[in-house]
Tab-separated table of C-alpha atoms and ligand atoms in Angstrom:
chain	number	residue	atom	x	y	z
F	1	MET	CA	96.614	158.029	59.463
F	2	SER	CA	97.962	158.435	55.943
F	3	VAL	CA	96.287	160.940	53.644
F	4	PRO	CA	96.125	160.195	49.903
F	5	ILE	CA	98.351	162.651	48.044
F	6	SER	CA	99.543	162.162	44.458
F	7	TYR	CA	103.244	162.535	45.074
F	8	PRO	CA	105.309	162.763	41.859
F	9	LYS	CA	106.840	159.421	40.880
F	10	ASP	CA	110.376	158.906	42.221
F	11	THR	CA	112.997	159.569	39.597
F	12	VAL	CA	116.104	160.956	41.272
F	13	VAL	CA	115.515	158.803	44.321
F	14	SER	CA	114.951	155.551	42.438
F	15	PHE	CA	114.628	152.336	44.383
F	16	THR	CA	115.352	148.806	43.194
F	17	LYS	CA	112.478	146.313	43.037
F	18	ASP	CA	113.723	144.710	46.270
F	19	GLU	CA	113.824	148.089	47.992
F	20	ILE	CA	110.281	148.894	46.840
F	21	MET	CA	109.047	145.574	48.238
F	22	PHE	CA	110.960	146.199	51.463
F	23	ARG	CA	109.477	149.688	51.762
F	24	GLU	CA	105.965	148.320	51.224
F	25	SER	CA	106.462	145.692	53.919
F	26	VAL	CA	107.873	148.206	56.449
F	27	ARG	CA	105.085	150.668	55.676
F	28	GLU	CA	102.412	148.009	56.162
F	29	PHE	CA	104.002	146.906	59.442
F	30	ALA	CA	104.468	150.462	60.734
F	31	GLN	CA	100.969	151.593	59.785
F	32	LYS	CA	99.453	148.504	61.439
F	33	HIS	CA	101.473	148.382	64.662
F	34	ILE	CA	103.078	151.796	65.271
F	35	ALA	CA	100.730	154.422	63.802
F	36	PRO	CA	97.759	153.512	66.051
F	37	LYS	CA	99.962	153.646	69.184
F	38	TRP	CA	102.352	156.587	68.794
F	39	ILE	CA	100.187	159.223	70.498
F	40	GLU	CA	99.548	156.968	73.494
F	41	VAL	CA	103.286	156.162	73.703
F	42	ASP	CA	104.184	159.856	73.579
F	43	GLU	CA	101.557	160.826	76.155
F	44	GLU	CA	102.366	158.062	78.649
F	45	ALA	CA	106.127	158.619	78.478
F	46	SER	CA	105.650	162.382	78.811
F	47	LYS	CA	104.300	161.699	82.307
F	48	ASP	CA	106.855	159.015	83.146
F	49	PRO	CA	109.906	158.672	80.848
F	50	MET	CA	110.411	155.081	82.025
F	51	LYS	CA	107.132	154.047	80.331
F	52	ILE	CA	109.239	152.537	77.561
F	53	PRO	CA	107.201	150.811	74.812
F	54	LEU	CA	108.940	147.443	75.136
F	55	ASP	CA	106.165	145.648	73.224
F	56	LEU	CA	106.705	147.857	70.166
F	57	ILE	CA	110.502	147.534	70.390
F	58	LYS	CA	110.037	143.756	70.304
F	59	LYS	CA	107.716	144.004	67.311
F	60	ILE	CA	110.254	146.180	65.452
F	61	ALA	CA	112.958	143.609	66.255
F	62	ASP	CA	110.766	140.682	65.163
F	63	GLN	CA	110.080	142.492	61.886
F	64	GLY	CA	113.853	142.483	61.254
F	65	LEU	CA	114.286	146.273	61.392
F	66	LEU	CA	117.254	146.422	63.790
F	67	CYS	CA	120.899	145.911	62.721
F	68	ILE	CA	119.777	145.850	59.067
F	69	PRO	CA	123.231	146.552	57.531
F	70	CYS	CA	125.066	144.278	59.992
F	71	SER	CA	126.345	140.969	58.718
F	72	ASP	CA	124.171	137.903	59.291
F	73	LYS	CA	127.337	136.335	60.711
F	74	TYR	CA	126.782	138.651	63.725
F	75	GLY	CA	123.016	138.171	63.832
F	76	GLY	CA	122.318	141.251	61.697
F	77	GLN	CA	120.003	141.298	58.686
F	78	GLY	CA	122.753	141.374	56.045
F	79	GLY	CA	120.937	144.227	54.273
F	80	THR	CA	122.065	147.562	52.877
F	81	TYR	CA	122.347	150.998	54.409
F	82	THR	CA	119.641	152.209	52.060
F	83	MET	CA	117.293	149.572	53.493
F	84	ALA	CA	118.001	150.874	57.010
F	85	THR	CA	117.274	154.383	55.724
F	86	ILE	CA	113.961	153.297	54.212
F	87	ALA	CA	112.981	151.568	57.473
F	88	VAL	CA	113.697	154.666	59.556
F	89	GLU	CA	111.829	156.953	57.145
F	90	GLU	CA	108.745	154.715	57.280
F	91	LEU	CA	108.837	154.356	61.068
F	92	ALA	CA	109.026	158.132	61.473
F	93	TYR	CA	106.096	158.524	59.090
F	94	ALA	CA	104.126	156.184	61.403
F	95	ASP	CA	105.501	157.774	64.614
F	96	PRO	CA	106.269	161.412	63.782
F	97	ALA	CA	107.233	162.100	67.421
F	98	VAL	CA	110.128	159.872	66.273
F	99	ALA	CA	110.808	157.911	69.494
F	100	LEU	CA	110.544	154.518	67.785
F	101	ALA	CA	112.261	155.727	64.630
F	102	VAL	CA	115.178	156.994	66.715
F	103	TYR	CA	115.333	153.754	68.714
F	104	THR	CA	115.566	151.994	65.348
F	105	LEU	CA	118.122	154.349	63.816
F	106	LEU	CA	120.474	154.177	66.787
F	107	ASN	CA	120.265	150.396	66.803
F	108	ASN	CA	121.131	150.261	63.133
F	109	GLY	CA	123.861	152.877	62.850
F	110	TRP	CA	125.892	152.174	65.993
F	111	PRO	CA	125.925	148.349	65.906
F	112	PHE	CA	127.093	148.748	62.298
F	113	ALA	CA	129.895	151.081	63.444
F	114	LEU	CA	130.792	148.476	66.091
F	115	GLN	CA	130.970	145.817	63.398
F	116	LEU	CA	133.222	148.042	61.259
F	117	PHE	CA	135.782	148.901	63.945
F	118	GLY	CA	135.315	146.581	66.952
F	119	ARG	CA	136.621	143.128	67.774
F	120	GLU	CA	134.799	140.248	66.118
F	121	GLU	CA	134.005	138.577	69.478
F	122	VAL	CA	132.372	141.773	70.755
F	123	SER	CA	130.221	142.094	67.629
F	124	GLN	CA	129.229	138.458	68.077
F	125	GLU	CA	128.255	139.126	71.675
F	126	VAL	CA	126.374	142.421	71.229
F	127	ILE	CA	124.809	142.573	67.765
F	128	PRO	CA	122.575	139.459	68.033
F	129	ARG	CA	121.101	140.825	71.283
F	130	VAL	CA	120.450	144.237	69.762
F	131	SER	CA	118.959	142.643	66.677
F	132	LYS	CA	116.499	140.627	68.792
F	133	GLY	CA	115.445	143.709	70.782
F	134	GLU	CA	117.016	142.376	73.998
F	135	ALA	CA	119.711	145.058	74.224
F	136	PHE	CA	120.277	148.695	73.229
F	137	PHE	CA	123.421	150.011	71.548
F	138	GLY	CA	123.680	153.758	70.886
F	139	ILE	CA	126.273	156.515	71.143
F	140	ALA	CA	127.692	158.197	74.262
F	141	SER	CA	129.826	161.159	73.351
F	142	THR	CA	128.229	164.287	74.875
F	143	GLU	CA	129.316	165.554	78.300
F	144	PRO	CA	127.863	168.294	80.512
F	145	GLN	CA	130.446	170.873	79.377
F	146	GLY	CA	129.312	170.633	75.713
F	147	GLY	CA	128.578	168.170	72.936
F	148	SER	CA	130.050	169.860	69.868
F	149	ASP	CA	133.608	169.900	71.178
F	150	VAL	CA	134.233	166.153	70.925
F	151	ALA	CA	137.994	166.695	71.116
F	152	GLY	CA	137.445	168.234	74.574
F	153	ILE	CA	135.913	165.088	76.115
F	154	ARG	CA	136.890	164.681	79.777
F	155	MET	CA	135.713	161.208	80.819
F	156	THR	CA	138.844	159.136	81.375
F	157	ALA	CA	139.481	155.443	80.765
F	158	LYS	CA	142.680	154.357	82.444
F	159	LYS	CA	144.121	150.980	81.552
F	160	ILE	CA	145.076	148.950	84.617
F	161	ASN	CA	146.194	145.413	83.763
F	162	ASN	CA	143.347	143.838	81.745
F	163	VAL	CA	140.668	146.423	82.379
F	164	TYR	CA	139.892	150.041	81.586
F	165	VAL	CA	138.686	152.051	84.588
F	166	PHE	CA	136.227	154.835	83.707
F	167	ASN	CA	135.688	158.069	85.605
F	168	GLY	CA	133.632	161.067	84.521
F	169	GLU	CA	130.178	161.986	83.272
F	170	LYS	CA	128.109	161.729	80.090
F	171	ALA	CA	124.985	163.851	79.511
F	172	TYR	CA	121.976	163.929	77.147
F	173	ILE	CA	122.476	160.320	76.129
F	174	SER	CA	119.640	158.431	74.402
F	175	GLY	CA	118.826	154.992	75.754
F	176	VAL	CA	119.822	155.332	79.419
F	177	GLY	CA	116.419	153.923	80.454
F	178	GLU	CA	116.310	151.266	77.724
F	179	VAL	CA	119.681	149.835	78.783
F	180	GLN	CA	118.257	149.422	82.300
F	181	VAL	CA	114.977	147.738	81.331
F	182	LEU	CA	115.885	145.598	78.323
F	183	PRO	CA	116.541	142.029	79.494
F	184	TRP	CA	120.157	141.712	78.319
F	185	GLY	CA	121.006	145.411	78.731
F	186	GLY	CA	123.574	146.963	76.394
F	187	GLY	CA	125.267	150.329	76.272
F	188	TRP	CA	126.992	152.644	73.854
F	189	PHE	CA	129.770	153.302	71.416
F	190	LEU	CA	131.426	155.512	74.044
F	191	ILE	CA	134.282	157.954	73.671
F	192	ALA	CA	136.677	158.557	76.564
F	193	ARG	CA	140.131	159.945	77.100
F	194	THR	CA	142.993	157.471	77.209
F	195	GLY	CA	145.807	159.799	76.210
F	196	GLU	CA	146.929	163.370	75.604
F	197	ALA	CA	144.609	166.409	75.403
F	198	GLY	CA	142.782	166.911	72.091
F	199	HIS	CA	141.356	164.485	69.575
F	200	ARG	CA	144.448	162.259	69.424
F	201	GLY	CA	143.982	161.162	73.036
F	202	LEU	CA	140.493	159.668	72.638
F	203	SER	CA	139.506	156.022	72.385
F	204	ALA	CA	136.231	154.308	71.543
F	205	PHE	CA	134.690	151.511	73.589
F	206	ALA	CA	131.776	149.117	73.402
F	207	PHE	CA	130.719	150.367	76.813
F	208	LEU	CA	128.261	147.823	78.191
F	209	ALA	CA	126.681	149.371	81.270
F	210	LYS	CA	124.576	146.237	81.630
F	211	LYS	CA	125.202	142.796	80.184
F	212	ASN	CA	123.572	139.442	80.786
F	213	GLY	CA	120.997	141.327	82.839
F	214	VAL	CA	123.551	142.694	85.338
F	215	ILE	CA	124.354	146.429	85.722
F	216	GLY	CA	128.091	147.058	86.159
F	217	LYS	CA	129.459	148.478	89.410
F	218	GLY	CA	130.305	152.174	89.380
F	219	TRP	CA	127.663	153.170	86.770
F	220	TYR	CA	125.175	155.780	88.076
F	221	PRO	CA	122.399	156.769	85.641
F	222	THR	CA	119.826	159.582	85.767
F	223	ILE	CA	116.804	160.109	83.505
F	224	TYR	CA	115.792	163.517	82.098
F	225	HIS	CA	112.319	164.894	81.382
F	226	ASP	CA	112.432	165.913	77.719
F	227	ILE	CA	109.951	168.246	76.023
F	228	GLY	CA	109.317	165.831	73.150
F	229	ARG	CA	110.236	162.504	71.553
F	230	HIS	CA	108.811	160.794	74.622
F	231	GLY	CA	108.959	157.033	74.341
F	232	LEU	CA	112.742	156.970	74.036
F	233	THR	CA	114.616	158.022	77.168
F	234	THR	CA	117.384	160.579	77.391
F	235	GLY	CA	119.597	160.612	80.447
F	236	GLY	CA	123.048	160.974	81.824
F	237	PHE	CA	125.425	158.816	83.786
F	238	LYS	CA	128.430	159.083	86.025
F	239	CYS	CA	131.213	156.544	86.069
F	240	GLU	CA	133.074	156.083	89.329
F	241	ASN	CA	135.773	153.478	88.803
F	242	PHE	CA	133.550	151.559	86.359
F	243	GLU	CA	135.593	148.633	84.985
F	244	LEU	CA	135.422	147.259	81.436
F	245	ASP	CA	137.474	144.390	80.065
F	246	LYS	CA	140.199	145.617	77.653
F	247	ASP	CA	138.639	143.592	74.810
F	248	TYR	CA	135.831	146.145	74.624
F	249	LEU	CA	138.219	148.763	73.271
F	250	ILE	CA	137.077	149.508	69.709
F	251	GLY	CA	139.961	149.443	67.218
F	252	GLU	CA	143.236	150.987	68.344
F	253	GLU	CA	143.787	153.055	71.459
F	254	ASN	CA	143.739	156.843	70.843
F	255	LYS	CA	142.088	156.461	67.400
F	256	GLY	CA	138.541	156.743	68.762
F	257	PHE	CA	137.947	160.214	67.352
F	258	TYR	CA	138.300	158.912	63.792
F	259	TYR	CA	135.987	155.933	64.370
F	260	VAL	CA	133.300	158.049	66.011
F	261	MET	CA	133.362	160.597	63.188
F	262	GLU	CA	132.677	157.791	60.702
F	263	GLY	CA	129.977	156.467	63.015
F	264	PHE	CA	128.377	159.927	63.182
F	265	ASN	CA	128.339	160.125	59.402
F	266	LEU	CA	126.499	156.811	59.226
F	267	ALA	CA	124.037	157.632	62.006
F	268	ARG	CA	123.278	161.099	60.644
F	269	ILE	CA	121.944	159.649	57.381
F	270	LEU	CA	119.321	157.819	59.415
F	271	VAL	CA	118.652	160.897	61.555
F	272	ALA	CA	117.886	162.878	58.436
F	273	ALA	CA	115.684	160.004	57.179
F	274	ALA	CA	113.656	160.224	60.396
F	275	THR	CA	113.071	163.936	59.859
F	276	VAL	CA	111.962	163.309	56.267
F	277	GLY	CA	109.511	160.606	57.403
F	278	GLY	CA	108.101	162.945	60.052
F	279	ALA	CA	107.930	165.782	57.521
F	280	ARG	CA	105.857	163.590	55.175
F	281	TRP	CA	103.356	163.036	57.984
F	282	LEU	CA	103.223	166.797	58.615
F	283	LEU	CA	102.675	167.547	54.914
F	284	GLU	CA	99.758	165.141	54.884
F	285	GLN	CA	98.227	166.740	57.972
F	286	ALA	CA	98.397	170.037	56.108
F	287	VAL	CA	96.722	168.635	53.002
F	288	GLN	CA	93.998	166.996	55.037
F	289	TRP	CA	93.281	170.346	56.699
F	290	PHE	CA	93.354	172.239	53.393
F	291	ARG	CA	90.718	169.836	52.043
F	292	THR	CA	88.327	170.529	54.896
F	293	ARG	CA	88.925	173.950	56.431
F	294	LYS	CA	86.941	176.811	54.917
F	295	LEU	CA	87.105	180.510	55.784
F	296	PHE	CA	85.419	183.470	54.117
F	297	GLY	CA	83.408	180.949	52.091
F	298	LYS	CA	86.346	179.150	50.492
F	299	TYR	CA	88.969	176.513	51.256
F	300	ILE	CA	91.950	178.097	53.016
F	301	ALA	CA	94.349	176.822	50.354
F	302	SER	CA	92.630	179.342	48.044
F	303	PHE	CA	94.715	181.953	49.871
F	304	GLU	CA	98.051	182.027	48.151
F	305	GLY	CA	99.717	183.056	51.400
F	306	ILE	CA	98.982	179.505	52.481
F	307	SER	CA	99.181	177.344	49.338
F	308	PHE	CA	102.369	178.987	47.981
F	309	ARG	CA	104.089	178.571	51.347
F	310	PHE	CA	103.001	174.918	51.287
F	311	ALA	CA	104.539	174.523	47.820
F	312	GLU	CA	107.830	176.057	49.001
F	313	LEU	CA	107.984	173.707	51.962
F	314	TYR	CA	107.158	170.748	49.737
F	315	ALA	CA	110.154	171.690	47.572
F	316	LYS	CA	112.358	171.669	50.671
F	317	TYR	CA	110.955	168.267	51.631
F	318	GLU	CA	111.885	166.834	48.216
F	319	ALA	CA	115.379	168.329	48.526
F	320	ALA	CA	115.799	166.878	52.025
F	321	ARG	CA	114.722	163.441	50.807
F	322	TYR	CA	117.150	163.617	47.919
F	323	PHE	CA	120.029	164.503	50.293
F	324	VAL	CA	119.121	161.535	52.501
F	325	TYR	CA	119.078	158.917	49.766
F	326	ARG	CA	122.115	160.301	47.982
F	327	ALA	CA	124.030	159.859	51.227
F	328	SER	CA	122.649	156.359	51.874
F	329	ARG	CA	123.570	155.216	48.347
F	330	LEU	CA	127.080	156.521	48.924
F	331	ALA	CA	127.263	154.700	52.275
F	332	ASP	CA	126.329	151.489	50.432
F	333	LYS	CA	129.115	152.043	47.910
F	334	ILE	CA	131.680	152.623	50.661
F	335	TYR	CA	130.672	150.134	53.340
F	336	ILE	CA	128.521	147.439	51.689
F	337	GLU	CA	129.849	147.200	48.107
F	338	LYS	CA	133.340	148.361	49.195
F	339	ASP	CA	133.764	150.163	45.876
F	340	PRO	CA	137.413	151.346	45.766
F	341	ALA	CA	136.404	154.524	43.902
F	342	TYR	CA	134.965	155.906	47.170
F	343	ASN	CA	136.278	156.421	50.693
F	344	PRO	CA	134.607	157.337	54.007
F	345	ARG	CA	135.540	161.028	53.738
F	346	ASP	CA	133.381	161.233	50.605
F	347	LEU	CA	130.397	161.034	52.939
F	348	ASN	CA	131.245	164.225	54.861
F	349	ILE	CA	129.468	166.778	52.682
F	350	PRO	CA	126.507	164.628	51.538
F	351	VAL	CA	125.781	163.635	55.141
F	352	ALA	CA	126.194	167.140	56.551
F	353	LEU	CA	123.798	168.438	53.866
F	354	ALA	CA	121.220	165.816	54.822
F	355	LYS	CA	121.574	166.405	58.585
F	356	MET	CA	121.595	170.184	58.191
F	357	TYR	CA	118.607	170.278	55.844
F	358	GLY	CA	116.229	167.549	57.083
F	359	PRO	CA	115.815	168.674	60.717
F	360	GLU	CA	115.465	172.344	59.775
F	361	LEU	CA	112.849	171.549	57.126
F	362	ALA	CA	110.888	169.368	59.559
F	363	THR	CA	110.954	172.004	62.293
F	364	GLU	CA	109.981	174.823	59.922
F	365	LEU	CA	107.210	172.717	58.426
F	366	GLY	CA	105.937	171.690	61.863
F	367	GLN	CA	105.666	175.302	62.919
F	368	GLU	CA	103.794	176.264	59.723
F	369	VAL	CA	101.375	173.338	60.013
F	370	MET	CA	100.670	174.380	63.605
F	371	LYS	CA	99.810	177.879	62.365
F	372	TRP	CA	97.650	176.578	59.482
F	373	TYR	CA	95.646	174.523	61.980
F	374	GLY	CA	95.226	177.594	64.168
F	375	ALA	CA	94.158	177.413	67.799
F	376	TYR	CA	93.333	173.696	67.646
F	377	ALA	CA	97.063	172.981	67.143
F	378	TYR	CA	97.779	174.682	70.470
F	379	THR	CA	95.696	172.129	72.381
F	380	LYS	CA	96.974	168.796	73.616
F	381	GLU	CA	94.112	167.143	71.701
F	382	SER	CA	95.926	167.921	68.457
F	383	PRO	CA	98.833	165.553	67.740
F	384	ILE	CA	100.812	168.047	65.660
F	385	HIS	CA	102.863	169.543	68.493
F	386	ARG	CA	104.053	166.030	69.386
F	387	ALA	CA	105.577	165.635	65.926
F	388	TRP	CA	106.973	169.156	65.912
F	389	LEU	CA	108.643	168.805	69.331
F	390	GLY	CA	109.965	165.327	68.570
F	391	LEU	CA	111.499	166.425	65.282
F	392	PHE	CA	112.909	169.549	66.941
F	393	SER	CA	115.330	167.327	68.930
F	394	TYR	CA	117.389	167.118	65.768
F	395	THR	CA	117.434	170.871	65.213
F	396	ILE	CA	118.574	171.296	68.819
F	397	GLY	CA	121.448	169.016	68.102
F	398	ALA	CA	120.954	165.289	68.716
F	399	GLU	CA	123.675	163.486	66.685
F	400	GLY	CA	125.442	166.788	66.073
F	401	ALA	CA	124.516	170.485	66.274
F	402	GLN	CA	123.326	172.210	63.104
F	403	ASN	CA	126.231	174.661	63.018
F	404	ILE	CA	128.638	171.732	63.114
F	405	MET	CA	127.016	170.521	59.855
F	406	ARG	CA	127.566	173.980	58.368
F	407	TYR	CA	131.158	173.875	59.581
F	408	ILE	CA	131.804	170.474	57.946
F	409	ILE	CA	130.386	171.626	54.603
F	410	ALA	CA	132.366	174.880	54.630
F	411	ARG	CA	135.570	173.212	55.875
F	412	ASP	CA	135.555	170.503	53.219
F	413	LEU	CA	134.767	172.956	50.417
F	414	ILE	CA	137.001	175.864	51.456
F	415	GLY	CA	139.803	173.926	53.165
F	416	SER	CA	140.407	173.758	56.936
F	417	GLU	CA	143.672	175.771	56.627
F	418	TYR	CA	141.568	178.796	55.587
F	419	MET	CA	139.201	178.474	58.565
F	420	ARG	CA	141.565	178.599	61.544
F	421	ASP	CA	141.537	181.341	64.203
U	501	FAD	C1	116.954	164.503	72.414
U	501	FAD	C2	118.445	164.447	72.402
U	501	FAD	C3	119.087	163.216	72.377
U	501	FAD	C4	120.479	163.141	72.403
U	501	FAD	N1	121.094	161.923	72.377
U	501	FAD	C5	122.448	161.838	72.435
U	501	FAD	C6	123.109	160.576	72.452
U	501	FAD	O1	122.469	159.521	72.376
U	501	FAD	N2	124.457	160.549	72.576
U	501	FAD	C7	125.201	161.687	72.652
U	501	FAD	O2	126.423	161.589	72.754
U	501	FAD	N3	124.601	162.910	72.626
U	501	FAD	C8	123.255	163.006	72.520
U	501	FAD	N4	122.626	164.228	72.504
U	501	FAD	C9	123.433	165.419	72.648
U	501	FAD	C10	123.757	166.046	71.301
U	501	FAD	O3	124.722	165.283	70.627
U	501	FAD	C11	124.243	167.457	71.608
U	501	FAD	O4	123.069	168.200	71.931
U	501	FAD	C12	124.972	168.112	70.446
U	501	FAD	O5	126.177	167.469	70.161
U	501	FAD	C13	125.259	169.587	70.764
U	501	FAD	O6	125.896	169.691	71.994
U	501	FAD	P1	125.303	170.661	73.134
U	501	FAD	O7	123.838	170.390	73.256
U	501	FAD	O8	126.144	170.470	74.328
U	501	FAD	O9	125.473	172.092	72.537
U	501	FAD	P2	126.856	172.892	72.385
U	501	FAD	O10	127.895	172.009	71.801
U	501	FAD	O11	127.154	173.537	73.687
U	501	FAD	O12	126.460	173.978	71.322
U	501	FAD	C14	125.645	175.109	71.688
U	501	FAD	C15	125.341	175.922	70.455
U	501	FAD	O13	126.544	176.390	69.871
U	501	FAD	C16	126.586	176.071	68.480
U	501	FAD	N5	127.968	175.793	68.118
U	501	FAD	C17	128.763	174.835	68.645
U	501	FAD	N6	129.973	174.873	68.075
U	501	FAD	C18	129.945	175.870	67.151
U	501	FAD	C19	130.880	176.394	66.236
U	501	FAD	N7	132.118	175.895	66.132
U	501	FAD	N8	130.497	177.411	65.428
U	501	FAD	C20	129.237	177.945	65.532
U	501	FAD	N9	128.313	177.481	66.381
U	501	FAD	C21	128.652	176.462	67.186
U	501	FAD	C22	125.690	174.853	68.318
U	501	FAD	O14	125.136	174.785	67.001
U	501	FAD	C23	124.622	175.122	69.364
U	501	FAD	O15	123.612	175.905	68.809
U	501	FAD	C24	121.244	164.327	72.450
U	501	FAD	C25	120.593	165.554	72.440
U	501	FAD	C26	119.211	165.637	72.424
U	501	FAD	C27	118.556	166.964	72.396
């Protein structure tokens, strides 16, 4: 439920008339179809992670909220990256446990990365299915030995005649259940080793674990029981001689590290947008409480220990939102307008700021709102912990650990030659 707050009018984050209309339409859709269901989705999937809300995924697809920046030539929406960002922010505001927002962000960011670097025929095969909600397409980088060290990836993809043969294991991967239950299937923008040790021996693939409704041989998935963000599965999978046609290689062999870093930059803008949308919901829960809860004969916001802290967190929320939309505008300049004054590396710092700041703000805010609500927040009847735990997934590290964001900012400002061991 949204709570009326007089937010200041947007100035720094100014939207075009089309974007305002788009935001209104997404908000109306999300408040009508997602907001009334998110608690039930979170609760059901907390008991059984395979209780995937397929009906809501279909509604999101029918509303045109998947593959927004992808070209209409591939069945995408032909929109901008800022529109995808707006959509994710609004979905997270309606579902602050962020399962549906994250489903949406993955299936915007990674199909777009596929379109940028993959073969045209593969984009034509995969993107229309993702766009219609019949297939999932996310990212599979992390392995059991650690996610931050992408250059240390161990899964191998050995080329034998016309196929790549995969062996190894991926862990903590979003969408392992969705790929299995969606009618067409799908998979991930997957990184595996095709060459020497280090980042120059990695290649990217459109790894379709299931296509045309058929799961490939040699793919063995498992599903995890997460502490939050229920409604979108996380799992792992082993590959034992899993074969993929060579055409599913993305770009050139052994250049995968560079493509995935660009893909991460794009996806992280949407990640940060999800945390800002969830944070807005949390702020409104706080205001609603402040307008009703009285102690010692006065509203609790009369205590400056509470209202001043709220004001500080609101300032952080505004900053986080600014970081998000600055980065999305820049992504539009680079990838949609193709403005020659900008290049993909220009996104590094703006994106790392957004991904560093948004999740930490949302987690900090969630914890404060829990405390302001007091004991009620510690019961399962209160929905606040669901938002807090869902948003915490991004402080833990989904789409990149927080210290890696700090590293990127420091490295690009100081110079990597001054930060070696
Ligand atoms: C809900 C959820 C969904 C996920 N979905 C996906 C997915 O779809 N696809 C996918 O590939 N991965 C996914 N992940 C994994 C995620 O990408 C990893 O959690 C992340 O990359 C961090 O890796 P790690 O968890 O192995 O932690 P590690 O890399 O082992 O890091 C452990 C700690 O060390 C810190 N650290 C690491 N390196 C440095 C350094 N150089 N300097 C200082 N500190 C450092 C980190 O900040 C972290 O606190 C998901 C994770 C979660 C929680």
